Amino acid sequence: MITTILLEVVLPVFVLIGFGSLMQRIFRLDLYTLAKINFYCITPAAVFMSMYHSDMSGGLLSTVIVFYALYVLILYLIGSIVARPMKFQSSMKAAFNNSIMLDNSGNYGMPINALVFKGDPLAASMQALIMSLQSLLTFTYGVIAIQGVKMKGNYRSMIIGFLKMPVPYALVLGLLLHALHAPLPIFVSQPLTYAQQSMVAIALLTLGAQIVKYPLRLYRLDIYISLFLRLIIGPAIGCALVFALGLKGIPAQALLIASGMPTGVNTSILAEEYANEPDFAAQTVLLSTLFNVVTITGLISLAKMF
């Protein structure tokens, strides 16, 4: 089973990430433009179509929200407890908590989900919901945590940035049209389908191009602590919550796998934007993505037992 997962799920993901890194080395891609295409076109389209074709009941949707809220709350509490003996300054504490709470559920988690579940609508809609919740967390808590350190309570830019996020609007609109059983005309549904189908390749190529710019450093203990909490404790919390909420089958598998994603690229983007421990953030993104080759393989194997 492990060999199959490596060859059919993990290897295809990292082949595309590697190719994206190679292209960045050779061509110096315009990462700003790539990020905008992903953020404002492909990801919202994928979220909308996943919600529109969703097989999730209202009860399951509520359960996913409860799962995610408990998941990030527990991670926050653990991160805060671990930070105390490390004697982190407020800026480092914010960066540390961001590194374990803000994961890559979008341009890494969505492709992993698509490959594991072969495009199953229920699994895809659950991952899309997790990604949307993660985006909300990133541009609320993630920004507030850093701005509280750097901007002394000036949250106007955060609120404006949050209102400009397309993913929540795509999520709500997709759920609304799904609930109303509203048909989409071909000239609307077909472009959205094209964008959704391009998501796996474009997202992983972009991720590869983004992480290659980070220099590799292997000497910082705080980075390894972050990796342990993100890649080991995170899935352990996810597993415990799956049991506690009585989930089984695809919902249990999808949420368990979603809990094991590496640190999100947005963690580094926020750190660079606000000059808040950018080196630490960059290292956690790069190393957690590399180590995830091992941890996600084991987690997918474990999820198959549910």
PDB file of C-alpha atoms in Angstrom:
ATOM      1  CA  MET A   1       0.000   0.000   0.000  1.00  0.00           C
ATOM      2  CA  ILE A   2       2.779   2.446   0.912  1.00  0.00           C
ATOM      3  CA  THR A   3       4.531   1.871  -2.423  1.00  0.00           C
ATOM      4  CA  THR A   4       1.269   2.488  -4.277  1.00  0.00           C
ATOM      5  CA  ILE A   5       0.637   5.717  -2.377  1.00  0.00           C
ATOM      6  CA  LEU A   6       4.178   6.918  -3.052  1.00  0.00           C
ATOM      7  CA  LEU A   7       3.936   6.181  -6.768  1.00  0.00           C
ATOM      8  CA  GLU A   8       0.343   7.262  -7.415  1.00  0.00           C
ATOM      9  CA  VAL A   9      -0.143  10.185  -5.007  1.00  0.00           C
ATOM     10  CA  VAL A  10       3.050  11.574  -3.469  1.00  0.00           C
ATOM     11  CA  LEU A  11       5.450  11.190  -6.407  1.00  0.00           C
ATOM     12  CA  PRO A  12       3.179  12.934  -8.957  1.00  0.00           C
ATOM     13  CA  VAL A  13       2.815  15.857  -6.531  1.00  0.00           C
ATOM     14  CA  PHE A  14       6.546  16.242  -6.010  1.00  0.00           C
ATOM     15  CA  VAL A  15       7.359  15.757  -9.689  1.00  0.00           C
ATOM     16  CA  LEU A  16       5.284  18.855 -10.430  1.00  0.00           C
ATOM     17  CA  ILE A  17       6.732  20.735  -7.451  1.00  0.00           C
ATOM     18  CA  GLY A  18      10.237  19.808  -8.640  1.00  0.00           C
ATOM     19  CA  PHE A  19       9.458  20.895 -12.186  1.00  0.00           C
ATOM     20  CA  GLY A  20       8.135  24.210 -10.873  1.00  0.00           C
ATOM     21  CA  SER A  21      11.377  24.679  -8.933  1.00  0.00           C
ATOM     22  CA  LEU A  22      13.425  23.870 -12.027  1.00  0.00           C
ATOM     23  CA  MET A  23      11.458  26.325 -14.143  1.00  0.00           C
ATOM     24  CA  GLN A  24      11.996  29.016 -11.522  1.00  0.00           C
ATOM     25  CA  ARG A  25      15.756  28.351 -11.551  1.00  0.00           C
ATOM     26  CA  ILE A  26      15.939  28.555 -15.339  1.00  0.00           C
ATOM     27  CA  PHE A  27      13.338  31.167 -16.269  1.00  0.00           C
ATOM     28  CA  ARG A  28      12.898  33.263 -13.092  1.00  0.00           C
ATOM     29  CA  LEU A  29       9.107  33.067 -13.286  1.00  0.00           C
ATOM     30  CA  ASP A  30       6.915  35.993 -12.310  1.00  0.00           C
ATOM     31  CA  LEU A  31       5.757  34.640  -8.940  1.00  0.00           C
ATOM     32  CA  TYR A  32       3.529  37.662  -8.326  1.00  0.00           C
ATOM     33  CA  THR A  33       1.517  36.948 -11.469  1.00  0.00           C
ATOM     34  CA  LEU A  34       1.358  33.216 -10.748  1.00  0.00           C
ATOM     35  CA  ALA A  35       0.097  33.891  -7.232  1.00  0.00           C
ATOM     36  CA  LYS A  36      -2.572  36.260  -8.547  1.00  0.00           C
ATOM     37  CA  ILE A  37      -3.776  33.706 -11.124  1.00  0.00           C
ATOM     38  CA  ASN A  38      -4.047  31.072  -8.411  1.00  0.00           C
ATOM     39  CA  PHE A  39      -5.632  33.346  -5.824  1.00  0.00           C
ATOM     40  CA  TYR A  40      -8.133  35.246  -7.977  1.00  0.00           C
ATOM     41  CA  CYS A  41      -9.008  32.730 -10.693  1.00  0.00           C
ATOM     42  CA  ILE A  42      -8.144  29.058 -10.257  1.00  0.00           C
ATOM     43  CA  THR A  43      -8.696  28.605  -6.520  1.00  0.00           C
ATOM     44  CA  PRO A  44     -12.064  30.436  -6.395  1.00  0.00           C
ATOM     45  CA  ALA A  45     -13.224  28.440  -9.424  1.00  0.00           C
ATOM     46  CA  ALA A  46     -12.211  25.165  -7.779  1.00  0.00           C
ATOM     47  CA  VAL A  47     -13.916  26.131  -4.519  1.00  0.00           C
ATOM     48  CA  PHE A  48     -17.104  27.244  -6.279  1.00  0.00           C
ATOM     49  CA  MET A  49     -17.383  24.102  -8.398  1.00  0.00           C
ATOM     50  CA  SER A  50     -16.598  21.838  -5.432  1.00  0.00           C
ATOM     51  CA  MET A  51     -19.345  23.474  -3.373  1.00  0.00           C
ATOM     52  CA  TYR A  52     -21.787  23.576  -6.296  1.00  0.00           C
ATOM     53  CA  HIS A  53     -21.388  19.835  -6.904  1.00  0.00           C
ATOM     54  CA  SER A  54     -21.015  19.030  -3.210  1.00  0.00           C
ATOM     55  CA  ASP A  55     -22.530  15.918  -1.645  1.00  0.00           C
ATOM     56  CA  MET A  56     -22.180  17.414   1.847  1.00  0.00           C
ATOM     57  CA  SER A  57     -25.280  17.608   3.994  1.00  0.00           C
ATOM     58  CA  GLY A  58     -25.864  20.559   6.288  1.00  0.00           C
ATOM     59  CA  GLY A  59     -24.989  18.370   9.247  1.00  0.00           C
ATOM     60  CA  LEU A  60     -21.661  17.318   7.740  1.00  0.00           C
ATOM     61  CA  LEU A  61     -20.815  20.902   6.849  1.00  0.00           C
ATOM     62  CA  SER A  62     -21.383  21.913  10.469  1.00  0.00           C
ATOM     63  CA  THR A  63     -19.268  18.986  11.642  1.00  0.00           C
ATOM     64  CA  VAL A  64     -16.360  20.043   9.404  1.00  0.00           C
ATOM     65  CA  ILE A  65     -16.529  23.582  10.789  1.00  0.00           C
ATOM     66  CA  VAL A  66     -16.552  22.254  14.363  1.00  0.00           C
ATOM     67  CA  PHE A  67     -13.624  19.948  13.541  1.00  0.00           C
ATOM     68  CA  TYR A  68     -11.583  22.786  12.095  1.00  0.00           C
ATOM     69  CA  ALA A  69     -12.369  25.229  14.909  1.00  0.00           C
ATOM     70  CA  LEU A  70     -11.300  22.696  17.559  1.00  0.00           C
ATOM     71  CA  TYR A  71      -8.257  21.682  15.517  1.00  0.00           C
ATOM     72  CA  VAL A  72      -6.788  25.178  15.216  1.00  0.00           C
ATOM     73  CA  LEU A  73      -7.718  26.069  18.805  1.00  0.00           C
ATOM     74  CA  ILE A  74      -5.822  23.056  20.159  1.00  0.00           C
ATOM     75  CA  LEU A  75      -2.826  23.857  17.959  1.00  0.00           C
ATOM     76  CA  TYR A  76      -2.864  27.454  19.199  1.00  0.00           C
ATOM     77  CA  LEU A  77      -2.916  26.347  22.839  1.00  0.00           C
ATOM     78  CA  ILE A  78      -0.093  23.845  22.275  1.00  0.00           C
ATOM     79  CA  GLY A  79       1.962  26.430  20.389  1.00  0.00           C
ATOM     80  CA  SER A  80       1.493  28.988  23.170  1.00  0.00           C
ATOM     81  CA  ILE A  81       2.508  26.454  25.825  1.00  0.00           C
ATOM     82  CA  VAL A  82       5.605  25.361  23.870  1.00  0.00           C
ATOM     83  CA  ALA A  83       6.625  28.996  23.266  1.00  0.00           C
ATOM     84  CA  ARG A  84       6.905  29.761  26.992  1.00  0.00           C
ATOM     85  CA  PRO A  85       9.992  27.674  27.866  1.00  0.00           C
ATOM     86  CA  MET A  86      11.532  28.728  24.539  1.00  0.00           C
ATOM     87  CA  LYS A  87      11.268  32.348  25.774  1.00  0.00           C
ATOM     88  CA  PHE A  88      10.168  33.639  22.387  1.00  0.00           C
ATOM     89  CA  GLN A  89       9.712  37.371  21.914  1.00  0.00           C
ATOM     90  CA  SER A  90       6.231  38.460  20.843  1.00  0.00           C
ATOM     91  CA  SER A  91       7.258  38.648  17.173  1.00  0.00           C
ATOM     92  CA  MET A  92       8.685  35.130  17.225  1.00  0.00           C
ATOM     93  CA  LYS A  93       5.677  33.761  19.113  1.00  0.00           C
ATOM     94  CA  ALA A  94       3.380  35.121  16.382  1.00  0.00           C
ATOM     95  CA  ALA A  95       5.539  33.593  13.636  1.00  0.00           C
ATOM     96  CA  PHE A  96       5.761  30.271  15.509  1.00  0.00           C
ATOM     97  CA  ASN A  97       2.001  29.948  15.994  1.00  0.00           C
ATOM     98  CA  ASN A  98       1.394  30.915  12.372  1.00  0.00           C
ATOM     99  CA  SER A  99       3.789  28.181  11.235  1.00  0.00           C
ATOM    100  CA  ILE A 100       1.796  25.448  12.988  1.00  0.00           C
ATOM    101  CA  MET A 101      -1.736  26.804  12.477  1.00  0.00           C
ATOM    102  CA  LEU A 102      -1.592  28.041   8.867  1.00  0.00           C
ATOM    103  CA  ASP A 103      -1.105  25.043   6.599  1.00  0.00           C
ATOM    104  CA  ASN A 104      -0.995  24.550   2.850  1.00  0.00           C
ATOM    105  CA  SER A 105      -4.532  23.260   2.339  1.00  0.00           C
ATOM    106  CA  GLY A 106      -4.814  25.037  -1.015  1.00  0.00           C
ATOM    107  CA  ASN A 107      -2.082  24.569  -3.607  1.00  0.00           C
ATOM    108  CA  TYR A 108      -0.873  21.389  -1.856  1.00  0.00           C
ATOM    109  CA  GLY A 109      -3.899  20.021   0.005  1.00  0.00           C
ATOM    110  CA  MET A 110      -6.343  20.277  -2.912  1.00  0.00           C
ATOM    111  CA  PRO A 111      -4.083  18.339  -5.327  1.00  0.00           C
ATOM    112  CA  ILE A 112      -3.368  15.677  -2.681  1.00  0.00           C
ATOM    113  CA  ASN A 113      -7.105  15.321  -2.078  1.00  0.00           C
ATOM    114  CA  ALA A 114      -7.800  15.071  -5.816  1.00  0.00           C
ATOM    115  CA  LEU A 115      -5.197  12.331  -6.273  1.00  0.00           C
ATOM    116  CA  VAL A 116      -6.140  10.317  -3.171  1.00  0.00           C
ATOM    117  CA  PHE A 117      -9.898  10.388  -3.749  1.00  0.00           C
ATOM    118  CA  LYS A 118      -9.833  10.410  -7.572  1.00  0.00           C
ATOM    119  CA  GLY A 119     -11.911  13.585  -7.732  1.00  0.00           C
ATOM    120  CA  ASP A 120     -14.709  12.311  -5.460  1.00  0.00           C
ATOM    121  CA  PRO A 121     -17.173  15.244  -5.075  1.00  0.00           C
ATOM    122  CA  LEU A 122     -17.682  14.744  -1.327  1.00  0.00           C
ATOM    123  CA  ALA A 123     -13.952  14.612  -0.564  1.00  0.00           C
ATOM    124  CA  ALA A 124     -13.247  17.565  -2.869  1.00  0.00           C
ATOM    125  CA  SER A 125     -15.963  19.704  -1.292  1.00  0.00           C
ATOM    126  CA  MET A 126     -14.659  18.943   2.209  1.00  0.00           C
ATOM    127  CA  GLN A 127     -11.128  19.956   1.247  1.00  0.00           C
ATOM    128  CA  ALA A 128     -12.458  23.087  -0.450  1.00  0.00           C
ATOM    129  CA  LEU A 129     -14.282  23.996   2.759  1.00  0.00           C
ATOM    130  CA  ILE A 130     -11.135  23.384   4.831  1.00  0.00           C
ATOM    131  CA  MET A 131      -9.148  25.550   2.406  1.00  0.00           C
ATOM    132  CA  SER A 132     -11.729  28.322   2.688  1.00  0.00           C
ATOM    133  CA  LEU A 133     -11.657  28.182   6.482  1.00  0.00           C
ATOM    134  CA  GLN A 134      -7.863  28.199   6.352  1.00  0.00           C
ATOM    135  CA  SER A 135      -7.939  31.312   4.152  1.00  0.00           C
ATOM    136  CA  LEU A 136     -10.254  33.016   6.623  1.00  0.00           C
ATOM    137  CA  LEU A 137      -7.915  32.105   9.474  1.00  0.00           C
ATOM    138  CA  THR A 138      -4.867  33.331   7.556  1.00  0.00           C
ATOM    139  CA  PHE A 139      -6.296  36.764   6.821  1.00  0.00           C
ATOM    140  CA  THR A 140      -7.847  37.211  10.257  1.00  0.00           C
ATOM    141  CA  TYR A 141      -5.801  35.594  13.016  1.00  0.00           C
ATOM    142  CA  GLY A 142      -2.636  35.245  10.896  1.00  0.00           C
ATOM    143  CA  VAL A 143      -2.551  38.932  10.017  1.00  0.00           C
ATOM    144  CA  ILE A 144      -3.819  40.139  13.393  1.00  0.00           C
ATOM    145  CA  ALA A 145      -1.120  38.172  15.237  1.00  0.00           C
ATOM    146  CA  ILE A 146       1.621  39.901  13.238  1.00  0.00           C
ATOM    147  CA  GLN A 147      -0.024  43.311  13.076  1.00  0.00           C
ATOM    148  CA  GLY A 148      -0.531  43.253  16.821  1.00  0.00           C
ATOM    149  CA  VAL A 149       3.264  43.112  17.082  1.00  0.00           C
ATOM    150  CA  LYS A 150       4.248  45.337  14.177  1.00  0.00           C
ATOM    151  CA  MET A 151       1.410  47.807  13.725  1.00  0.00           C
ATOM    152  CA  LYS A 152       0.186  48.324  17.276  1.00  0.00           C
ATOM    153  CA  GLY A 153      -3.485  47.697  16.536  1.00  0.00           C
ATOM    154  CA  ASN A 154      -3.803  49.335  13.104  1.00  0.00           C
ATOM    155  CA  TYR A 155      -6.059  46.735  11.467  1.00  0.00           C
ATOM    156  CA  ARG A 156      -7.544  48.775   8.620  1.00  0.00           C
ATOM    157  CA  SER A 157      -5.375  47.102   5.961  1.00  0.00           C
ATOM    158  CA  MET A 158      -6.259  43.676   7.352  1.00  0.00           C
ATOM    159  CA  ILE A 159      -9.993  44.345   7.078  1.00  0.00           C
ATOM    160  CA  ILE A 160      -9.625  45.650   3.522  1.00  0.00           C
ATOM    161  CA  GLY A 161      -7.504  42.642   2.558  1.00  0.00           C
ATOM    162  CA  PHE A 162     -10.046  40.272   4.068  1.00  0.00           C
ATOM    163  CA  LEU A 163     -12.927  41.835   2.123  1.00  0.00           C
ATOM    164  CA  LYS A 164     -10.939  41.452  -1.105  1.00  0.00           C
ATOM    165  CA  MET A 165     -10.511  37.700  -0.659  1.00  0.00           C
ATOM    166  CA  PRO A 166     -12.414  35.882  -3.458  1.00  0.00           C
ATOM    167  CA  VAL A 167     -12.493  32.408  -1.887  1.00  0.00           C
ATOM    168  CA  PRO A 168     -15.162  33.074   0.806  1.00  0.00           C
ATOM    169  CA  TYR A 169     -17.471  34.632  -1.808  1.00  0.00           C
ATOM    170  CA  ALA A 170     -16.963  31.623  -4.103  1.00  0.00           C
ATOM    171  CA  LEU A 171     -17.671  29.286  -1.183  1.00  0.00           C
ATOM    172  CA  VAL A 172     -20.939  31.007  -0.200  1.00  0.00           C
ATOM    173  CA  LEU A 173     -22.133  31.407  -3.797  1.00  0.00           C
ATOM    174  CA  GLY A 174     -21.402  27.762  -4.604  1.00  0.00           C
ATOM    175  CA  LEU A 175     -23.289  26.546  -1.525  1.00  0.00           C
ATOM    176  CA  LEU A 176     -26.209  28.889  -2.252  1.00  0.00           C
ATOM    177  CA  LEU A 177     -26.630  27.784  -5.866  1.00  0.00           C
ATOM    178  CA  HIS A 178     -26.239  24.156  -4.783  1.00  0.00           C
ATOM    179  CA  ALA A 179     -28.997  24.564  -2.172  1.00  0.00           C
ATOM    180  CA  LEU A 180     -31.274  26.250  -4.730  1.00  0.00           C
ATOM    181  CA  HIS A 181     -30.519  23.576  -7.384  1.00  0.00           C
ATOM    182  CA  ALA A 182     -29.871  26.451  -9.775  1.00  0.00           C
ATOM    183  CA  PRO A 183     -28.569  25.308 -13.174  1.00  0.00           C
ATOM    184  CA  LEU A 184     -25.466  26.961 -14.587  1.00  0.00           C
ATOM    185  CA  PRO A 185     -25.429  27.962 -18.257  1.00  0.00           C
ATOM    186  CA  ILE A 186     -22.693  26.325 -20.310  1.00  0.00           C
ATOM    187  CA  PHE A 187     -20.863  29.611 -20.925  1.00  0.00           C
ATOM    188  CA  VAL A 188     -20.440  29.882 -17.134  1.00  0.00           C
ATOM    189  CA  SER A 189     -19.923  26.264 -16.089  1.00  0.00           C
ATOM    190  CA  GLN A 190     -17.443  25.340 -18.831  1.00  0.00           C
ATOM    191  CA  PRO A 191     -14.842  28.068 -18.085  1.00  0.00           C
ATOM    192  CA  LEU A 192     -15.146  27.284 -14.369  1.00  0.00           C
ATOM    193  CA  THR A 193     -14.594  23.597 -15.128  1.00  0.00           C
ATOM    194  CA  TYR A 194     -11.512  24.391 -17.221  1.00  0.00           C
ATOM    195  CA  ALA A 195     -10.101  26.488 -14.382  1.00  0.00           C
ATOM    196  CA  GLN A 196     -10.890  23.782 -11.826  1.00  0.00           C
ATOM    197  CA  GLN A 197      -9.195  21.093 -13.933  1.00  0.00           C
ATOM    198  CA  SER A 198      -6.041  23.202 -14.240  1.00  0.00           C
ATOM    199  CA  MET A 199      -5.758  23.649 -10.474  1.00  0.00           C
ATOM    200  CA  VAL A 200      -3.578  20.628  -9.644  1.00  0.00           C
ATOM    201  CA  ALA A 201      -0.848  21.382 -12.179  1.00  0.00           C
ATOM    202  CA  ILE A 202      -0.793  25.170 -11.805  1.00  0.00           C
ATOM    203  CA  ALA A 203      -0.939  25.091  -7.999  1.00  0.00           C
ATOM    204  CA  LEU A 204       1.924  22.609  -7.653  1.00  0.00           C
ATOM    205  CA  LEU A 205       4.111  24.325 -10.253  1.00  0.00           C
ATOM    206  CA  THR A 206       3.554  27.600  -8.402  1.00  0.00           C
ATOM    207  CA  LEU A 207       4.410  26.004  -5.062  1.00  0.00           C
ATOM    208  CA  GLY A 208       7.649  24.631  -6.514  1.00  0.00           C
ATOM    209  CA  ALA A 209       8.571  28.046  -7.889  1.00  0.00           C
ATOM    210  CA  GLN A 210       7.802  29.696  -4.537  1.00  0.00           C
ATOM    211  CA  ILE A 211       9.799  27.410  -2.252  1.00  0.00           C
ATOM    212  CA  VAL A 212      12.956  27.291  -4.388  1.00  0.00           C
ATOM    213  CA  LYS A 213      13.802  30.880  -3.494  1.00  0.00           C
ATOM    214  CA  TYR A 214      14.241  29.989   0.196  1.00  0.00           C
ATOM    215  CA  PRO A 215      17.825  29.185   1.304  1.00  0.00           C
ATOM    216  CA  LEU A 216      18.099  25.916   3.211  1.00  0.00           C
ATOM    217  CA  ARG A 217      19.349  26.136   6.822  1.00  0.00           C
ATOM    218  CA  LEU A 218      19.378  23.130   9.121  1.00  0.00           C
ATOM    219  CA  TYR A 219      20.647  24.468  12.444  1.00  0.00           C
ATOM    220  CA  ARG A 220      17.629  26.095  14.142  1.00  0.00           C
ATOM    221  CA  LEU A 221      15.908  24.101  16.897  1.00  0.00           C
ATOM    222  CA  ASP A 222      12.752  26.229  16.752  1.00  0.00           C
ATOM    223  CA  ILE A 223      12.211  25.181  13.142  1.00  0.00           C
ATOM    224  CA  TYR A 224      12.300  21.476  14.037  1.00  0.00           C
ATOM    225  CA  ILE A 225       9.892  22.017  16.913  1.00  0.00           C
ATOM    226  CA  SER A 226       7.520  23.728  14.485  1.00  0.00           C
ATOM    227  CA  LEU A 227       7.871  20.824  12.036  1.00  0.00           C
ATOM    228  CA  PHE A 228       7.114  18.280  14.787  1.00  0.00           C
ATOM    229  CA  LEU A 229       3.977  20.137  15.861  1.00  0.00           C
ATOM    230  CA  ARG A 230       2.802  20.746  12.281  1.00  0.00           C
ATOM    231  CA  LEU A 231       3.507  17.300  10.778  1.00  0.00           C
ATOM    232  CA  ILE A 232       3.138  14.936  13.765  1.00  0.00           C
ATOM    233  CA  ILE A 233       1.025  16.565  16.458  1.00  0.00           C
ATOM    234  CA  GLY A 234      -1.345  18.162  13.915  1.00  0.00           C
ATOM    235  CA  PRO A 235      -2.388  14.779  12.426  1.00  0.00           C
ATOM    236  CA  ALA A 236      -2.593  13.273  15.935  1.00  0.00           C
ATOM    237  CA  ILE A 237      -5.074  16.001  16.891  1.00  0.00           C
ATOM    238  CA  GLY A 238      -6.963  15.412  13.646  1.00  0.00           C
ATOM    239  CA  CYS A 239      -7.175  11.680  14.345  1.00  0.00           C
ATOM    240  CA  ALA A 240      -8.449  12.275  17.891  1.00  0.00           C
ATOM    241  CA  LEU A 241     -11.108  14.693  16.637  1.00  0.00           C
ATOM    242  CA  VAL A 242     -12.255  12.290  13.929  1.00  0.00           C
ATOM    243  CA  PHE A 243     -12.870   9.655  16.604  1.00  0.00           C
ATOM    244  CA  ALA A 244     -14.470  12.174  18.985  1.00  0.00           C
ATOM    245  CA  LEU A 245     -16.904  13.375  16.298  1.00  0.00           C
ATOM    246  CA  GLY A 246     -17.768   9.821  15.242  1.00  0.00           C
ATOM    247  CA  LEU A 247     -16.727  10.275  11.614  1.00  0.00           C
ATOM    248  CA  LYS A 248     -16.171   7.342   9.282  1.00  0.00           C
ATOM    249  CA  GLY A 249     -15.464   6.649   5.626  1.00  0.00           C
ATOM    250  CA  ILE A 250     -14.591   9.460   3.222  1.00  0.00           C
ATOM    251  CA  PRO A 251     -15.361  12.305   5.692  1.00  0.00           C
ATOM    252  CA  ALA A 252     -12.991  10.794   8.275  1.00  0.00           C
ATOM    253  CA  GLN A 253     -10.306  10.092   5.666  1.00  0.00           C
ATOM    254  CA  ALA A 254     -10.513  13.543   4.076  1.00  0.00           C
ATOM    255  CA  LEU A 255     -10.279  15.397   7.400  1.00  0.00           C
ATOM    256  CA  LEU A 256      -7.456  13.211   8.692  1.00  0.00           C
ATOM    257  CA  ILE A 257      -5.396  13.786   5.541  1.00  0.00           C
ATOM    258  CA  ALA A 258      -6.232  17.513   5.629  1.00  0.00           C
ATOM    259  CA  SER A 259      -4.777  17.717   9.150  1.00  0.00           C
ATOM    260  CA  GLY A 260      -1.347  16.645   7.889  1.00  0.00           C
ATOM    261  CA  MET A 261      -0.556  19.385   5.386  1.00  0.00           C
ATOM    262  CA  PRO A 262       2.803  21.232   5.584  1.00  0.00           C
ATOM    263  CA  THR A 263       3.159  24.864   6.641  1.00  0.00           C
ATOM    264  CA  GLY A 264       1.441  27.179   4.166  1.00  0.00           C
ATOM    265  CA  VAL A 265       3.288  29.490   1.787  1.00  0.00           C
ATOM    266  CA  ASN A 266       1.089  32.324   3.097  1.00  0.00           C
ATOM    267  CA  THR A 267       2.978  32.040   6.389  1.00  0.00           C
ATOM    268  CA  SER A 268       6.122  33.186   4.637  1.00  0.00           C
ATOM    269  CA  ILE A 269       4.292  35.779   2.561  1.00  0.00           C
ATOM    270  CA  LEU A 270       2.841  37.384   5.693  1.00  0.00           C
ATOM    271  CA  ALA A 271       6.218  37.258   7.437  1.00  0.00           C
ATOM    272  CA  GLU A 272       7.887  39.015   4.503  1.00  0.00           C
ATOM    273  CA  GLU A 273       5.065  41.545   4.118  1.00  0.00           C
ATOM    274  CA  TYR A 274       5.325  42.652   7.747  1.00  0.00           C
ATOM    275  CA  ALA A 275       9.053  41.923   8.263  1.00  0.00           C
ATOM    276  CA  ASN A 276       8.227  39.492  11.070  1.00  0.00           C
ATOM    277  CA  GLU A 277      10.778  36.628  11.328  1.00  0.00           C
ATOM    278  CA  PRO A 278      10.842  36.015   7.551  1.00  0.00           C
ATOM    279  CA  ASP A 279      13.790  33.599   7.710  1.00  0.00           C
ATOM    280  CA  PHE A 280      12.063  31.350  10.246  1.00  0.00           C
ATOM    281  CA  ALA A 281       8.832  31.373   8.231  1.00  0.00           C
ATOM    282  CA  ALA A 282      10.628  30.547   4.971  1.00  0.00           C
ATOM    283  CA  GLN A 283      12.462  27.610   6.534  1.00  0.00           C
ATOM    284  CA  THR A 284       9.312  26.088   8.022  1.00  0.00           C
ATOM    285  CA  VAL A 285       7.582  26.257   4.633  1.00  0.00           C
ATOM    286  CA  LEU A 286      10.479  24.637   2.786  1.00  0.00           C
ATOM    287  CA  LEU A 287      11.401  21.940   5.307  1.00  0.00           C
ATOM    288  CA  SER A 288       7.839  20.979   6.215  1.00  0.00           C
ATOM    289  CA  THR A 289       7.069  20.510   2.516  1.00  0.00           C
ATOM    290  CA  LEU A 290      10.132  18.281   2.079  1.00  0.00           C
ATOM    291  CA  PHE A 291       9.500  16.202   5.226  1.00  0.00           C
ATOM    292  CA  ASN A 292       5.862  15.858   4.231  1.00  0.00           C
ATOM    293  CA  VAL A 293       6.911  13.288   1.628  1.00  0.00           C
ATOM    294  CA  VAL A 294       7.264  10.840   4.517  1.00  0.00           C
ATOM    295  CA  THR A 295       4.498  12.007   6.839  1.00  0.00           C
ATOM    296  CA  ILE A 296       1.734  12.351   4.227  1.00  0.00           C
ATOM    297  CA  THR A 297       2.510   8.865   2.889  1.00  0.00           C
ATOM    298  CA  GLY A 298       2.049   7.390   6.358  1.00  0.00           C
ATOM    299  CA  LEU A 299      -1.059   9.480   6.986  1.00  0.00           C
ATOM    300  CA  ILE A 300      -2.745   8.393   3.744  1.00  0.00           C
ATOM    301  CA  SER A 301      -1.981   4.770   4.659  1.00  0.00           C
ATOM    302  CA  LEU A 302      -3.559   5.315   8.086  1.00  0.00           C
ATOM    303  CA  ALA A 303      -6.595   7.075   6.590  1.00  0.00           C
ATOM    304  CA  LYS A 304      -7.322   4.055   4.374  1.00  0.00           C
ATOM    305  CA  MET A 305      -8.127   2.102   7.555  1.00  0.00           C
ATOM    306  CA  PHE A 306     -11.096   4.353   8.433  1.00  0.00           C
TER     307      PHE A 306
END
